[in-house]
C-alpha positions as a Python dict, from the first residue, in 0.01 Angstrom:
ca = {
    (1, 'G'): (0, 0, 0),
    (2, 'A'): (-94, -228, 283),
    (3, 'M'): (74, -525, 120),
    (4, 'A'): (410, -348, 115),
    (5, 'L'): (433, -353, 493),
    (6, 'L'): (365, -724, 501),
    (7, 'M'): (592, -815, 213),
    (8, 'V'): (907, -671, 371),
    (9, 'D'): (892, -909, 667),
    (10, 'L'): (785, -1198, 445),
    (11, 'V'): (1085, -1162, 215),
    (12, 'K'): (1322, -1099, 505),
    (13, 'D'): (1210, -1415, 687),
    (14, 'H'): (1142, -1656, 400),
    (15, 'G'): (1305, -1527, 81),
    (16, 'L'): (1188, -1406, -258),
    (17, 'Q'): (1004, -1727, -351),
    (18, 'Y'): (744, -1648, -84),
    (19, 'L'): (696, -1303, -234),
    (20, 'L'): (596, -1459, -566),
    (21, 'A'): (361, -1705, -396),
    (22, 'A'): (199, -1431, -187),
    (23, 'T'): (155, -1209, -493),
    (24, 'V'): (-12, -1486, -692),
    (25, 'L'): (-235, -1574, -396),
    (26, 'A'): (-338, -1209, -353),
    (27, 'G'): (-423, -1189, -723),
    (28, 'V'): (-634, -1505, -707),
    (29, 'L'): (-820, -1373, -402),
    (30, 'Q'): (-888, -1044, -582),
    (31, 'L'): (-1023, -1230, -885),
    (32, 'I'): (-1253, -1435, -660),
    (33, 'A'): (-1373, -1118, -484),
    (34, 'A'): (-1441, -957, -823),
    (35, 'A'): (-1631, -1263, -948),
    (36, 'L'): (-1847, -1256, -634),
    (37, 'R'): (-1900, -880, -677),
    (38, 'L'): (-1774, -808, -326),
    (39, 'G'): (-1670, -458, -432),
    (40, 'A'): (-2033, -353, -393),
    (41, 'L'): (-1990, -393, -17),
    (42, 'M'): (-1757, -92, -14),
    (43, 'R'): (-2057, 139, -25),
    (44, 'F'): (-2121, 41, 338),
    (45, 'V'): (-1778, 171, 444),
    (46, 'S'): (-1789, 543, 515),
    (47, 'R'): (-1550, 786, 353),
    (48, 'S'): (-1405, 881, 692),
    (49, 'V'): (-1313, 519, 763),
    (50, 'I'): (-1138, 487, 427),
    (51, 'T'): (-956, 818, 482),
    (52, 'G'): (-843, 706, 827),
    (53, 'F'): (-720, 373, 690),
    (54, 'V'): (-519, 538, 413),
    (55, 'N'): (-370, 793, 652),
    (56, 'A'): (-273, 525, 903),
    (57, 'L'): (-116, 323, 624),
    (58, 'A'): (88, 624, 514),
    (59, 'I'): (210, 677, 870),
    (60, 'L'): (309, 310, 904),
    (61, 'I'): (502, 318, 577),
    (62, 'F'): (679, 637, 685),
    (63, 'L'): (770, 489, 1025),
    (64, 'A'): (897, 173, 859),
    (65, 'Q'): (1138, 384, 652),
    (66, 'L'): (1276, 588, 943),
    (67, 'P'): (1540, 330, 1048),
    (68, 'E'): (1690, 361, 699),
    (69, 'L'): (1769, 728, 769),
    (70, 'V'): (1984, 654, 1075),
    (71, 'G'): (2349, 715, 999),
    (72, 'M'): (2287, 893, 670),
    (73, 'P'): (2470, 1219, 594),
    (74, 'W'): (2290, 1549, 654),
    (75, 'P'): (2199, 1615, 286),
    (76, 'V'): (1979, 1305, 294),
    (77, 'H'): (1793, 1441, 596),
    (78, 'A'): (1755, 1779, 423),
    (79, 'V'): (1608, 1618, 111),
    (80, 'C'): (1373, 1408, 325),
    (81, 'A'): (1257, 1718, 516),
    (82, 'A'): (1208, 1908, 191),
    (83, 'G'): (1004, 1621, 48),
    (84, 'L'): (783, 1609, 356),
    (85, 'A'): (735, 1986, 338),
    (86, 'I'): (631, 1962, -27),
    (87, 'I'): (382, 1686, 53),
    (88, 'Y'): (244, 1884, 348),
    (89, 'L'): (204, 2201, 145),
    (90, 'L'): (23, 2031, -145),
}
């Protein structure tokens, strides 16, 4: 989720080798957080804050993909609109 937005710029600026290094570093940090039992701190974060974070992340990912739609033929836009309608109606 949140890492995807960061990884695009990282790979674009520095290449794929930085993607591997960042992925390994993120994994090591998650293992350290698990060993220190930092997941227990999540009970102090309200559900509304988590929902807002996830929704904002979804909006940022969607906005990051919009430039890819520029110049595409109309069937692509129709499929995109249909997909958004399906997601909205779920």
